[in-house]
Each structure stands twice: as structure tokens, then as C-alpha cells.
Tab-separated table of C-alpha atoms in Angstrom:
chain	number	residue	atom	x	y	z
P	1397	UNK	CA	0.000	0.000	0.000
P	1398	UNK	CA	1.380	2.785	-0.656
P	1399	UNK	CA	1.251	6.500	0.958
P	1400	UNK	CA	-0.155	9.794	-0.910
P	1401	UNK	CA	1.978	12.807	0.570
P	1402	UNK	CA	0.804	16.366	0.418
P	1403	UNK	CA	2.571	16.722	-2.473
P	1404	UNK	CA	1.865	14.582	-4.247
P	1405	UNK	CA	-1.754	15.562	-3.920
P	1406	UNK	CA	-0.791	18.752	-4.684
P	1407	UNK	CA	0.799	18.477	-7.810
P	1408	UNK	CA	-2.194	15.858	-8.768
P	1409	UNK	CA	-4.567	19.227	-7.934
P	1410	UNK	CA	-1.970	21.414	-10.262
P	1411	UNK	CA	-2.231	18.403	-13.215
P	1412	UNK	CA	-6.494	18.395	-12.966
P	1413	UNK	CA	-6.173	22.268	-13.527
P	1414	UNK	CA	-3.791	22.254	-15.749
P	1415	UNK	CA	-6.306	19.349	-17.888
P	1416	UNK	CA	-9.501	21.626	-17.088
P	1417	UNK	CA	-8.010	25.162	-18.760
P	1418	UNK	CA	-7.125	22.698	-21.992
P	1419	UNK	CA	-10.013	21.018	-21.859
P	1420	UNK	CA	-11.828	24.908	-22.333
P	1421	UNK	CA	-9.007	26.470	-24.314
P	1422	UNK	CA	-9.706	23.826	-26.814
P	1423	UNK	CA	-13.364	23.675	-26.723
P	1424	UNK	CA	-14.609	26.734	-26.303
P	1425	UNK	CA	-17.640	27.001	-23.167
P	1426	UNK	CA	-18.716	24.134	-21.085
P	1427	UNK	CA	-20.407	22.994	-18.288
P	1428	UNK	CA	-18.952	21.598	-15.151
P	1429	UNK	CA	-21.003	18.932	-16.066
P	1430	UNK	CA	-19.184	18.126	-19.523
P	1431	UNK	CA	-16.239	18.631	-18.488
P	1432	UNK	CA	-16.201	16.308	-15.445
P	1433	UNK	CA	-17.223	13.668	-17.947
P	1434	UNK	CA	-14.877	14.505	-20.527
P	1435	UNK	CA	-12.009	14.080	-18.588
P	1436	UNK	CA	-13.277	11.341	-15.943
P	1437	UNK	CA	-13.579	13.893	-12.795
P	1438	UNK	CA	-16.223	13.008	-10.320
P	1439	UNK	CA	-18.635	16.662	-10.006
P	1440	UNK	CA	-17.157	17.369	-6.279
P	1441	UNK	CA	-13.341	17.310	-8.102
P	1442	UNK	CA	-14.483	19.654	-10.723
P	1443	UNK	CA	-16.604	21.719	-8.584
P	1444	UNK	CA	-13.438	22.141	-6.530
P	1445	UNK	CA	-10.961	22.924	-9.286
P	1446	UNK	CA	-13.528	24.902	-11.169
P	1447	UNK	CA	-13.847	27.329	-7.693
P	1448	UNK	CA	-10.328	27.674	-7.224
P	1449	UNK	CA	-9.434	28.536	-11.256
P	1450	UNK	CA	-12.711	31.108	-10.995
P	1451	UNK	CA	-11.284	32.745	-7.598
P	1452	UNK	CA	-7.957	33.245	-9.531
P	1453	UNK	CA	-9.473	34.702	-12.378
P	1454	UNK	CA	-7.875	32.092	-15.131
P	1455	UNK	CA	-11.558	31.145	-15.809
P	1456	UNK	CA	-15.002	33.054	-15.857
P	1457	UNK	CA	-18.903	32.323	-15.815
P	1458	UNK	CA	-20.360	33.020	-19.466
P	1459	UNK	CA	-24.158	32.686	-18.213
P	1460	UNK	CA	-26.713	29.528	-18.756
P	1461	UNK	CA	-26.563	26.330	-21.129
P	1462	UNK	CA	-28.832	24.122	-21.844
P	1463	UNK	CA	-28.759	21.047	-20.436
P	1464	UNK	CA	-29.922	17.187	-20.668
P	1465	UNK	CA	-33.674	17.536	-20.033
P	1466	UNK	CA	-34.233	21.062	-20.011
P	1467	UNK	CA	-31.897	21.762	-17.113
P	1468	UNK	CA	-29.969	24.228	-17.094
P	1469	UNK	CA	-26.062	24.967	-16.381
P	1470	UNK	CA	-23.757	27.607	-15.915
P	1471	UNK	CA	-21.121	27.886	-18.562
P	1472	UNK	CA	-17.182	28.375	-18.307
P	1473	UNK	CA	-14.510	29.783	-20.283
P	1474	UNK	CA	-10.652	30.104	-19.949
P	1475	UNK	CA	-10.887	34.048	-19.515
P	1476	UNK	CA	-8.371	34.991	-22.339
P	1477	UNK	CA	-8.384	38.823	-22.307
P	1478	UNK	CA	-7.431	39.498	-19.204
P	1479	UNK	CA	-3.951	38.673	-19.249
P	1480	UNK	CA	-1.460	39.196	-22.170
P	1481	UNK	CA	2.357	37.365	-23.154
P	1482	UNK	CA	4.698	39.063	-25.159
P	1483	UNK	CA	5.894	36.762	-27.782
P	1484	UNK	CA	9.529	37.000	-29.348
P	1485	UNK	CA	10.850	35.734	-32.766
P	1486	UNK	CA	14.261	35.700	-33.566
P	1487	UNK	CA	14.977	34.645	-36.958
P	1488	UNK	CA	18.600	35.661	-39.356
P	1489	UNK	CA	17.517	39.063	-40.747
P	1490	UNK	CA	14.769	40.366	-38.226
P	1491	UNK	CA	13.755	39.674	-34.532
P	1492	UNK	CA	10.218	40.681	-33.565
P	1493	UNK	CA	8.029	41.250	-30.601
P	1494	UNK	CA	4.366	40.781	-30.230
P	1495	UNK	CA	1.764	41.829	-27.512
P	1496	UNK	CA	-1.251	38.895	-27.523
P	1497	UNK	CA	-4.255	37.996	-25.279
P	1498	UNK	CA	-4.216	34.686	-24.174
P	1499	UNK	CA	-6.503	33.801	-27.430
P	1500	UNK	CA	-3.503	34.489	-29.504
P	1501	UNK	CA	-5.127	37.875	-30.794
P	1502	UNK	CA	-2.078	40.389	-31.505
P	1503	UNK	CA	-2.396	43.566	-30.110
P	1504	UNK	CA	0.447	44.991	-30.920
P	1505	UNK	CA	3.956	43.911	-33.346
P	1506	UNK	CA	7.339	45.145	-33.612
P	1507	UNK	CA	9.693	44.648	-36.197
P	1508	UNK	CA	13.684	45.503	-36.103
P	1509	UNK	CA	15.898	44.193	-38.543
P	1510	UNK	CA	18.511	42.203	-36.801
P	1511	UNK	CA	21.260	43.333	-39.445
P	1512	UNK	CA	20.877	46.545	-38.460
P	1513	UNK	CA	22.909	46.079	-35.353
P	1514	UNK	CA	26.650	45.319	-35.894
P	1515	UNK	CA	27.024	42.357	-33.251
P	1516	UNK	CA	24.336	39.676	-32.056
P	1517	UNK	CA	25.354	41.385	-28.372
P	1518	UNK	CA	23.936	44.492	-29.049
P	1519	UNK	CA	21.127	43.154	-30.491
P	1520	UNK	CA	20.095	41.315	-27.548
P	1521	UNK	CA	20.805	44.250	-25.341
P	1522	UNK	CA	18.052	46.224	-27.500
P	1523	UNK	CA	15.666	43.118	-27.699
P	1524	UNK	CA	15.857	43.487	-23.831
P	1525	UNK	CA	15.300	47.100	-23.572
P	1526	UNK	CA	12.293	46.980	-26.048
P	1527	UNK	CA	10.968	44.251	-23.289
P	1528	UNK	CA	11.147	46.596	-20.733
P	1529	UNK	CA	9.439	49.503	-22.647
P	1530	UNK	CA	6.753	47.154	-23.258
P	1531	UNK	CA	6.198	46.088	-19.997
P	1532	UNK	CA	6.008	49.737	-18.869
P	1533	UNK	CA	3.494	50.397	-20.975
P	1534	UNK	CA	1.209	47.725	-21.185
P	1535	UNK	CA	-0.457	45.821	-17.911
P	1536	UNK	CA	-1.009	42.079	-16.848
P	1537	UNK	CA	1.765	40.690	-18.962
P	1538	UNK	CA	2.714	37.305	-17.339
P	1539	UNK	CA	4.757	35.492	-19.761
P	1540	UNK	CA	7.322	35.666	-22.790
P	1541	UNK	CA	7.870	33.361	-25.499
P	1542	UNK	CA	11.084	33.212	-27.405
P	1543	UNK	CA	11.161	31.117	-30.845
P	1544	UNK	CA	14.800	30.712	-32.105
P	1545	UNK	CA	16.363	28.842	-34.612
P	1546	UNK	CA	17.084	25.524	-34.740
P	1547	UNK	CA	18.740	23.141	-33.666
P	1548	UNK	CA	18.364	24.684	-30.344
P	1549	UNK	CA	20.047	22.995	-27.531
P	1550	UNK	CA	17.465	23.744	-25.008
P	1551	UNK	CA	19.721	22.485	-21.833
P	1552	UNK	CA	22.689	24.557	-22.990
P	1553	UNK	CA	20.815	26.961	-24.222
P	1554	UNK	CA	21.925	28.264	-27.426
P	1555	UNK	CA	21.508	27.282	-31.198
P	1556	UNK	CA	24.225	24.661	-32.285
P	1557	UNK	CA	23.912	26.074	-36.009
P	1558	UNK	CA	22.451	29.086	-37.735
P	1559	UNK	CA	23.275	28.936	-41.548
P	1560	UNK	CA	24.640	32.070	-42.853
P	1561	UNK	CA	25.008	33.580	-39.477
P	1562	UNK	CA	27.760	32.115	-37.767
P	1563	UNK	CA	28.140	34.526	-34.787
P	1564	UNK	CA	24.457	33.820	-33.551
P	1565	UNK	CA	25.991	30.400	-32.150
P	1566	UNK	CA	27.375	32.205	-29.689
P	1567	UNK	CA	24.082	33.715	-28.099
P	1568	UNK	CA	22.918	31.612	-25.144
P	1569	UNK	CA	19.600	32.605	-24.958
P	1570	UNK	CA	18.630	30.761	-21.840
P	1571	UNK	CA	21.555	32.672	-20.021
P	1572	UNK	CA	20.790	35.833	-21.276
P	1573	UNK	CA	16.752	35.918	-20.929
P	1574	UNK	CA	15.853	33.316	-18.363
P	1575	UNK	CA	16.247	35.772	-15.739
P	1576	UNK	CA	16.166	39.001	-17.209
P	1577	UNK	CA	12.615	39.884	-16.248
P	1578	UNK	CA	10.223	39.381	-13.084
P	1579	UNK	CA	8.295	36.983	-15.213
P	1580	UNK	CA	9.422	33.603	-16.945
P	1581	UNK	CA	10.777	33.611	-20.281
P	1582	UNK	CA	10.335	30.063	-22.122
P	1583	UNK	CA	12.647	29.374	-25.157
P	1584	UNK	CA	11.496	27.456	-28.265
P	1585	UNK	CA	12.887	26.545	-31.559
P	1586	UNK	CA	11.299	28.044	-33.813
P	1587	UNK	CA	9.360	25.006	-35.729
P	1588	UNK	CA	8.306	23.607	-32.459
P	1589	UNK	CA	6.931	27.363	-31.858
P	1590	UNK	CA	4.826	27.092	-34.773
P	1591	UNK	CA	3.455	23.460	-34.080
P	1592	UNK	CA	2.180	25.079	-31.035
P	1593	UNK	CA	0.480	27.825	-32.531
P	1594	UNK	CA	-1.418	25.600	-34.856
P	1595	UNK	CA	-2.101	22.920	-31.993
P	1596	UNK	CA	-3.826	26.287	-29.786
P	1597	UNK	CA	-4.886	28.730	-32.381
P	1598	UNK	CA	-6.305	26.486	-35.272
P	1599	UNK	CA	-8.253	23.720	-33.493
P	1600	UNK	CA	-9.082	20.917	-35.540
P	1601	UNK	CA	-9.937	17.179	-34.453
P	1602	UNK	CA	-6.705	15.723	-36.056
P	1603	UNK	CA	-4.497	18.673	-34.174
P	1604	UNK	CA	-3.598	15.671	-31.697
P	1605	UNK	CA	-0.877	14.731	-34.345
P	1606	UNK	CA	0.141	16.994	-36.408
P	1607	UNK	CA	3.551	18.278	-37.866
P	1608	UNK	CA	4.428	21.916	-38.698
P	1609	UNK	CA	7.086	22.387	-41.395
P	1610	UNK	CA	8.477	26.042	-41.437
P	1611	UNK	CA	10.042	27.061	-44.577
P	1612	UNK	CA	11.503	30.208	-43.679
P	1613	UNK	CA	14.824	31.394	-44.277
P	1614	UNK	CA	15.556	27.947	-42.623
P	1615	UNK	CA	13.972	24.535	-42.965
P	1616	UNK	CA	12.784	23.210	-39.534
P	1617	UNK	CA	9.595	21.045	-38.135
P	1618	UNK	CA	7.795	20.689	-35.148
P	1619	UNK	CA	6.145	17.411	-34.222
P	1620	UNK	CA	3.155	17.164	-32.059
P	1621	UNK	CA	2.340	13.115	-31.436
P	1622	UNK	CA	-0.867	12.437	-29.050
P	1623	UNK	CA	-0.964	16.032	-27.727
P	1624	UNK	CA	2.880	16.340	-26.936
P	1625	UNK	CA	5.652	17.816	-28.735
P	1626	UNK	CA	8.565	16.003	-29.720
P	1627	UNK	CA	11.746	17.188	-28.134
P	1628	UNK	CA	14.530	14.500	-27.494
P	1629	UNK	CA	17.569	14.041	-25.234
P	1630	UNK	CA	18.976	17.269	-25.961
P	1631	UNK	CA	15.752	19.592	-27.541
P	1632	UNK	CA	16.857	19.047	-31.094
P	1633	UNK	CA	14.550	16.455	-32.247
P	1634	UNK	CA	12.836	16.614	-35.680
P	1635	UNK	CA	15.515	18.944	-36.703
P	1636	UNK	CA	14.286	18.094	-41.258
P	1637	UNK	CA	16.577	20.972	-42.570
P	1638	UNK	CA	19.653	19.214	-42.065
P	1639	UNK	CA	18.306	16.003	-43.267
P	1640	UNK	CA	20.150	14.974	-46.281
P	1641	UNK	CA	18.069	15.164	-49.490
P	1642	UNK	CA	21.508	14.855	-51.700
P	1643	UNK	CA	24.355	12.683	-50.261
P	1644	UNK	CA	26.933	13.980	-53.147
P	1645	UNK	CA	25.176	17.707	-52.807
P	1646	UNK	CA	25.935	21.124	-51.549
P	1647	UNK	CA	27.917	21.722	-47.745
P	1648	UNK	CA	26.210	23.017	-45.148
P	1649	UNK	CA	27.463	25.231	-42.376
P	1650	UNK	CA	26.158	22.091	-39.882
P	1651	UNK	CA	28.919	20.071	-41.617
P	1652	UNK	CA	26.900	17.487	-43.561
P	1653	UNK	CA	25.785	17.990	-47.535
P	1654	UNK	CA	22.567	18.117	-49.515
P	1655	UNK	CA	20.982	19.138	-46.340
P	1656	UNK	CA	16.903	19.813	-47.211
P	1657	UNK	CA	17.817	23.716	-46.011
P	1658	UNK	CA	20.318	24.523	-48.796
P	1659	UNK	CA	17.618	24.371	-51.533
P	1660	UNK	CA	14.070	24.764	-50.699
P	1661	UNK	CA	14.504	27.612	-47.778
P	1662	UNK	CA	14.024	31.258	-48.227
P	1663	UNK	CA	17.947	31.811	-48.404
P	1664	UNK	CA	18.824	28.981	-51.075
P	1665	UNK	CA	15.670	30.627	-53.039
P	1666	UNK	CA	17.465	34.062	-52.564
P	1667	UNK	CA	20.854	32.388	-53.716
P	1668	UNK	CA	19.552	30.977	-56.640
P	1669	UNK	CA	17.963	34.535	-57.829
P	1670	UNK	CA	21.040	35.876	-57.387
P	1671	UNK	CA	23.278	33.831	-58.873
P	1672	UNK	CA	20.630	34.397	-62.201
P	1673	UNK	CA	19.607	37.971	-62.358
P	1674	UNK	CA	17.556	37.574	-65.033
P	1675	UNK	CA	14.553	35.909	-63.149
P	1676	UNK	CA	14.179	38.653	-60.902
P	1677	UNK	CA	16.645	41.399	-62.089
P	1678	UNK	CA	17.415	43.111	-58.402
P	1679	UNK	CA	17.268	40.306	-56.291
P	1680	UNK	CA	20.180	41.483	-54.629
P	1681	UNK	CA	18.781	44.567	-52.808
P	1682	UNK	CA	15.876	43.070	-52.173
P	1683	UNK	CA	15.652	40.908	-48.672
P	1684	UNK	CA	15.144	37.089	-49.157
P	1685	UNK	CA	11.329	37.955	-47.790
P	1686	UNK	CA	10.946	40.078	-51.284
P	1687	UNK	CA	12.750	38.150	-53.886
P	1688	UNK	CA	10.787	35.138	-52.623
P	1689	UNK	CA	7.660	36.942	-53.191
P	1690	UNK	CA	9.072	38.531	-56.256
P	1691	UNK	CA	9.436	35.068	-57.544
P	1692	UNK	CA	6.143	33.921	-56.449
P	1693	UNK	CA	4.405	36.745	-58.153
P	1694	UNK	CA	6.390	35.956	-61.424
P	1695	UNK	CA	4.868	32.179	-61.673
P	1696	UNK	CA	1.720	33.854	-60.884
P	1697	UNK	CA	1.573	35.959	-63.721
P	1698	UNK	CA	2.785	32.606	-66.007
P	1699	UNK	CA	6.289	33.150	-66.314
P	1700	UNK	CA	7.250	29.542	-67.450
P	1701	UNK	CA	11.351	29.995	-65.732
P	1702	UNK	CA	9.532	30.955	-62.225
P	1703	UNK	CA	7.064	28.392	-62.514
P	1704	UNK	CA	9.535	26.025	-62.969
P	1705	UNK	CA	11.293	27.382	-59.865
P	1706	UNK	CA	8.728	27.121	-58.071
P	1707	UNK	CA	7.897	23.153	-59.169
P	1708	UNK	CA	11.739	22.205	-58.429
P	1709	UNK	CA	11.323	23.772	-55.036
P	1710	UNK	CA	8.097	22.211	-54.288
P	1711	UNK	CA	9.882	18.573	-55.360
P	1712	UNK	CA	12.079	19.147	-51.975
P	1713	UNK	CA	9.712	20.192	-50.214
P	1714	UNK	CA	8.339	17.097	-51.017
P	1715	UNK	CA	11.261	14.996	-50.170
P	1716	UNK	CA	10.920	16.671	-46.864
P	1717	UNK	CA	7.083	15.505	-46.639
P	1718	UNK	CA	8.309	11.879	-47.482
P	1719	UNK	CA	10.369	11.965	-44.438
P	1720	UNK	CA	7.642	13.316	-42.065
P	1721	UNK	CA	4.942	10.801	-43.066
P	1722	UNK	CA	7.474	8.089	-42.951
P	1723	UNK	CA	8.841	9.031	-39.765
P	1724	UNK	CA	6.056	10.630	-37.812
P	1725	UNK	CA	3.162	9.478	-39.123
P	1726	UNK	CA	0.958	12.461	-38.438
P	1727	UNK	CA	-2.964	13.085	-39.202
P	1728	UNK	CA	-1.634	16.322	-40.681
P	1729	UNK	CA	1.304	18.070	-42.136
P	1730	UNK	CA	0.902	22.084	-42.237
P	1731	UNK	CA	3.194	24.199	-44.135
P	1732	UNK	CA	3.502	27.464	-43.119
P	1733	UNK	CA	6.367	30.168	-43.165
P	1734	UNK	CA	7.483	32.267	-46.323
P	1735	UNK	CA	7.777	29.760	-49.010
P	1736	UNK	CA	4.464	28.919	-48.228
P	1737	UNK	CA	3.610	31.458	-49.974
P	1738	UNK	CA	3.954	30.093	-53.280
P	1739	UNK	CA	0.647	29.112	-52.452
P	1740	UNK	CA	-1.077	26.105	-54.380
P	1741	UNK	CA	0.872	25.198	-57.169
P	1742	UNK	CA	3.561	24.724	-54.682
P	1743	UNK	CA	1.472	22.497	-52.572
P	1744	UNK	CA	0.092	20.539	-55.563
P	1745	UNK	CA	4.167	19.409	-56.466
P	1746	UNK	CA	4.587	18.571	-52.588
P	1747	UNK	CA	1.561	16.257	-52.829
P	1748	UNK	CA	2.341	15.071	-56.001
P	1749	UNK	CA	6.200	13.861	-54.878
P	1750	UNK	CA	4.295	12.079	-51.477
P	1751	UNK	CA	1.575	10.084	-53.791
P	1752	UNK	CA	5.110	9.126	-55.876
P	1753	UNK	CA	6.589	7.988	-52.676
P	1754	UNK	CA	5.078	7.122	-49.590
P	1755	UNK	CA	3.118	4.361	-49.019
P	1756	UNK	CA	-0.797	4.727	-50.563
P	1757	UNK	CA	-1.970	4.221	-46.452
P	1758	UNK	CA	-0.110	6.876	-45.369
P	1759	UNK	CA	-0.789	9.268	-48.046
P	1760	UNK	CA	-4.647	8.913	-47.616
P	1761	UNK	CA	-4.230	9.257	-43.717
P	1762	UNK	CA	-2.011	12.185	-44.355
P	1763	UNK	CA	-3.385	15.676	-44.975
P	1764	UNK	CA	-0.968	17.952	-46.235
P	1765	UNK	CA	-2.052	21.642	-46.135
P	1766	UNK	CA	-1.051	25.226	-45.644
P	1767	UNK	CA	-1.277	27.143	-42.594
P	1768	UNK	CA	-4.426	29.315	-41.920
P	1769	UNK	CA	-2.515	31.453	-39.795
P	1770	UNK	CA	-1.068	34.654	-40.868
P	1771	UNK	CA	2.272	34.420	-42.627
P	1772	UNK	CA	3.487	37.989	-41.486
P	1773	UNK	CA	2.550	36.817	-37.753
P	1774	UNK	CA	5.711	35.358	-36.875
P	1775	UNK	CA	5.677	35.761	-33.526
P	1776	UNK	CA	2.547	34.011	-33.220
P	1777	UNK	CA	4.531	30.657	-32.322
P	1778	UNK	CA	6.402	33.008	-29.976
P	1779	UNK	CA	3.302	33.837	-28.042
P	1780	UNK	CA	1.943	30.067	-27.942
P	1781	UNK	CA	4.948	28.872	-26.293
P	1782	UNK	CA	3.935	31.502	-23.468
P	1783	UNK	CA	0.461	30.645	-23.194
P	1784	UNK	CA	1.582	26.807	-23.293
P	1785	UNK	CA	3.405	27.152	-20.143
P	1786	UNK	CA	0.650	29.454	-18.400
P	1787	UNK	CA	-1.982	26.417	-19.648
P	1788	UNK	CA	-0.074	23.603	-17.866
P	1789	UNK	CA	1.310	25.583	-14.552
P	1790	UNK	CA	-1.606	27.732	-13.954
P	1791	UNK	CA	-0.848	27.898	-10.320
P	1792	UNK	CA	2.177	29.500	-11.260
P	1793	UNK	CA	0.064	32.301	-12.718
P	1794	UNK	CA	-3.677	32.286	-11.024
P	1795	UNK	CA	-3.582	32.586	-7.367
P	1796	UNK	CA	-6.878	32.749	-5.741
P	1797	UNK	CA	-7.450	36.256	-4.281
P	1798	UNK	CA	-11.212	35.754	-2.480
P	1799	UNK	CA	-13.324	32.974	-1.976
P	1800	UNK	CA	-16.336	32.978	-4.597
P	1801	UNK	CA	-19.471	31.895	-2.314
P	1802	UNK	CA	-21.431	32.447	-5.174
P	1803	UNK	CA	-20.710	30.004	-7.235
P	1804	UNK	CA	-21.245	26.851	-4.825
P	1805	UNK	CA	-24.854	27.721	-6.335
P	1806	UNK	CA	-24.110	26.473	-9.181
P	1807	UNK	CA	-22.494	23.520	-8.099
P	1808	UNK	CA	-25.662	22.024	-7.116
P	1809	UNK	CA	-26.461	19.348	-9.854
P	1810	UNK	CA	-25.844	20.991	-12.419
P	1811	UNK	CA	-25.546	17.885	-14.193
């Protein structure tokens, strides 16, 4: 027989929370009553949990449902306006910073271009005093988010590569943010970032497994399997872009060839343009962003060179789907990020290489789509990270201030 201490109890009381403000960030309003049942509470448990996340303030009453046999119930809701997280994206050319409700909602983005300080130090020293500003000026923010590039050794706490930017490897983010502020910072690579956003933002009944590919100006993924991301040992799990697509191909800065990143991502697209100036004649003063969507825009229009472009980069990003339905096996892949952008006709080659290659099973249990969520929003990963970690250590966040008498009224059989 064994012996429940306090603590354990306790952190059993923390886990039933933390399963109660999913449960209603994911579905929207519910009763006590459904949500008891959905996630095998007796009433009294939820009744108690529901008081103590209402006296906090992380939920709220939304008035009377309808219930089984005319009765009626009091609805909840995870009350997602009255605290905000700043969300952070550093990526090679820009770093920005977004104010968000706990719905996700922006309220407020920043853009600096990271080239336009001369070392990543001062950088960081102005991402820090933008924080500050921001927190001066804006109330009831309890959380950041940082999404960085990948592979990000999360125990160490910097990125082990950053094509193209060599001198980022030297950052250690965790050192330099994890106690800069009176609230927690929580570091992400960047794909994992966005597999987040789509798994809280864009709810949809396969978002249990799902894998987000970012093709940005790198190539990374984020794995979500039964509801939990995909990390291992050291953080850099699922790390696609330096998968090799081309054994005799072209080095990479990670120290392997042909790696996936060197010829689908925003900065191989940018390479290619400028190697050939007569696809998109100033490629070089435009930023990989623009000559991406220069090229884009070019196909478009039915230029047959940029179409083709577009078709050859759409055949690795292919390869790279092979690889994800082969070794994740996800319910859906979702593209997202700045290549996305070619829009269908890329995502008609990517599906067209999988059918080729994968398995017929897996291809029909596979959808492979584009993201829904704003392109431009990159910090929206940023801020999901932050609302992750408020959603599964609410007591870190929500303490109860008064006891609400009121709502043992509503406790009584509600069901």
C-alpha cells in the first residue's frame, strides 16, 4: 500500500487544472457537467478545481446552457483577455516582438531588422530594452515566449547552427533571458513554436498529431504526437533541414551535404535569384522575404522559368514531406512560413512527390495543407509557447485572491 503525501496531492490538484483550462481552451464554453465527464472527474473534483481557477481569475462564468432535459447549467470559459504574453521571434535578418491575449489575438507587433545592429550582443541588449518599454506600458503581462532557430540545444541553451550567421551560435539565450525579467521567459525553436500555434490557435480534431514544417529562411519542423511535442535528449529532435536530401550535394554550415535547407529555404531561393539575375533582375537589394515573393508573383503571372522554380522547389519540399509521413506518421502536415507562400501550385508538387513515394496508407491518412494562420505573424509561435506554459502551470500564474461563495450555487447538480 502505498502512501499519498501532500505533495503529491498537490501536484495531482496542479495536473487536474492544468487538464480543465485545456479542456476549455480547446473547446470553447462548457459545463462543469461536460467537463467532469470529458475528462473522468467526479462533479465534487471539478466543482473544486472549477472554484479555485474562478477565484484566480484564469476562468469566468459566461451565463446559462442548456442542459440534458431542459436543465440548465452555468457555462465556463478560460478568460483569455485578461492577461497578455509578449511573444519573441528571432529569426537571421529580423527579430520581432508581439503583444497577444491569451486567445492568440495580436495587439500589438514590432519589427527591427537584426542586421541593423553590428554584433548579435547588441542586439540582444536592445531586444531586452524593447521588453522593458513594453512592460512599462502595457499591464497584466505574465509570460514571454522566445522562438529561435534551430537546432536549439534547449539544456545549454543556445543554437548549435544558424546557416549564414555564424556569430548567432554564440548567443545563449537561456543565459541571457531566463532571468532578465520578473516573469518567466520560455525558449522554443522556432518550428516547435509554430506546431504550437497551430495545436492552440487552429483547433481541428486531427491537431492531436500533427507536424508543422516552417520554410523560412531555414527549414525546420515541429512534431506534435498524441498532444505532446517532440523534443529528445537534448531539444533538437525533428531537426528536417539538415536532413540529407543529396548525399553527393551542396555543404552546409552544420557540416553534412545536400541538407533539405540549402535548396528549398528562403535563403537557397534568394541564392539561386542571385546567382541568375535575369529571373528577378534586383534580387540582390531586395531581402530574401521580397525576392521570394518577387518570384512567387512571377509564376503567378505565367512566367514559365519561375514556374519552374517554383515546381523544383516544391519537389524538396516534397522529399521533406516523405520523411515526415514516414517518420512521424501524423494526421496532418501544415506548411507554413514564407515559401508557403507560393501558395497552391507549390502544394500541388509537394503532394504530387508524397503520392510518388510514400506508401498509398499513409498518403490517404495524411493531410498535407497550408497554414491558416497569418504568414506575417511570426511571432505568433512566440506567443503560444507563453500561453503553453501558463496552460499547464496555472498555479504558477492564477492565485486565488477571495473565496467565490457564489458560485457553490451552481455547483448544485448541475448535471
Amino acid at each position: 500500500m502505498t502512501t499519498q503525501t501532500a505533495g503529491d496531492q498537490q501536484n495531482l490538484s496542479e495536473y487536474n487544472r492544468s487538464r480543465t483550462l485545456q479542456y476549455l481552451y480547446h473547446h470553447g464554453i462548457a459545463s462543469r457537467a461536460q467537463i467532469a465527464q470529458a475528462l473522468h472527474l467526479t462533479p465534487a473534483a471539478l466543482s473544486k478545481i472549477s472554484n479555485h481557477l474562478l477565484s484566480s481569475g484564469a476562468i469566468i462564468e459566461t451565463g446559462p446552457l442548456e442542459g440534458k432535459g431542459n436543465r440548465r447549467s452555468i457555462g465556463l470559459a478560460v478568460n483569455t483577455g485578461q492577461y497578455r504574453v509578449l511573444g519573441v521571434k528571432f529569426a537571421r535578418s529580423l527579430i520581432q516582438i508581439g503583444l497577444f491575449d491569451l486567445a492568440g489575438s495580436a495587439q500589438a507587433v514590432w519589427v527591427d531588422q537584426a542586421t541593423d545592429y553590428p554584433t548579435p550582443a547588441e542586439a540582444i541588449d536592445a531586444v531586452k530594452q524593447h521588453i522593458r518599454a513594453i512592460m512599462r506600458q502595457f499591464t497584466n503581462i505574465v509570460a514571454i515566449g522566445m522562438a529561435v532557430p534551430g537546432p536549439y540545444l534547449r539544456s545549454v541553451g543556445h543554437t548549435a547552427v544558424v546557416s549564414s550567421m555564424r556569430q548567432w551560435r554564440e548567443v545563449n539565450f537561456k543565459a541571457e533571458f531566463e532571468h532578465a525579467f520578473d516573469i518567466p521567459v520560455i525558449i522554443e525553436q522556432d518550428a516547435r513554436a509554430g506546431a504550437l500555434a497551430q495545436y492552440l490557435f487552429d483547433p481541428q480534431p486531427r491537431n492531436e498529431n500533427l507536424a508543422y514544417y516552417l520554410l523560412g529562411e531555414g527549414i525546420g519542423l515541429g512534431v506534435i504526437d498524441h498532444g505532446s511535442v517532440i523534443n529528445g535528449a537534448l531539444g533538437t529532435a525533428t531537426e528536417i533541414g539538415h536532413v540529407s536530401v543529396d548525399v553527393h550535394g551542396i555543404p552546409c554550415d552544420c557540416g553534412n551535404v545536400g541538407c533539405l535547407e540549402r535548396y528549398c529555404s528562403a535563403v537557397a531561393i534568394h541564392d539561386l535569384l542571385n546567382e541568375d539575375r535575369t529571373i528577378v533582375p534586383d534580387s540582390p537589394a531586395l531581402t530574401q522575404h521580397e525576392a521570394c515573393i518577387a518570384l512567387f508573383e512571377l509564376a503567378g503571372r505565367g512566367d514559365t522559368r519561375a514556374q519552374e522554380i517554383v515546381r523544383r522547389i516544391g519537389t524538396y519540399v516534397g522529399y521533406g514531406c516523405v520523411t515526415i509521413c514516414n517518420a512521424f506518421n501524423p494526421s496532418r502536415i501544415v506548411i507554413g512560413d514564407i515559401v508557403a507562400e507560393a501558395g497552391e501550385p507549390l502544394l500541388d508538387r509537394v503532394r504530387e512527390v508524397v503520392r510518388e513515394r510514400v506508401l498509398p496508407e499513409l498518403v490517404e491518412s495524411t493531410a498535407i495543407e497550408l497554414s491558416t494562420l497569418p504568414t506575417d505573424a511570426a511571432v505568433t509561435g512566440a506567443a503560444a509557447v507563453a500561453i503553453m506554459y501558463i496552460l499547464d502551470h496555472p498555479s504558477r500564474f492564477f492565485t486565488p485572491q477571495t473565496v467565490h461563495n457564489a458560485t457553490t450555487n451552481h455547483n448544485n447538480q448541475e448535471r
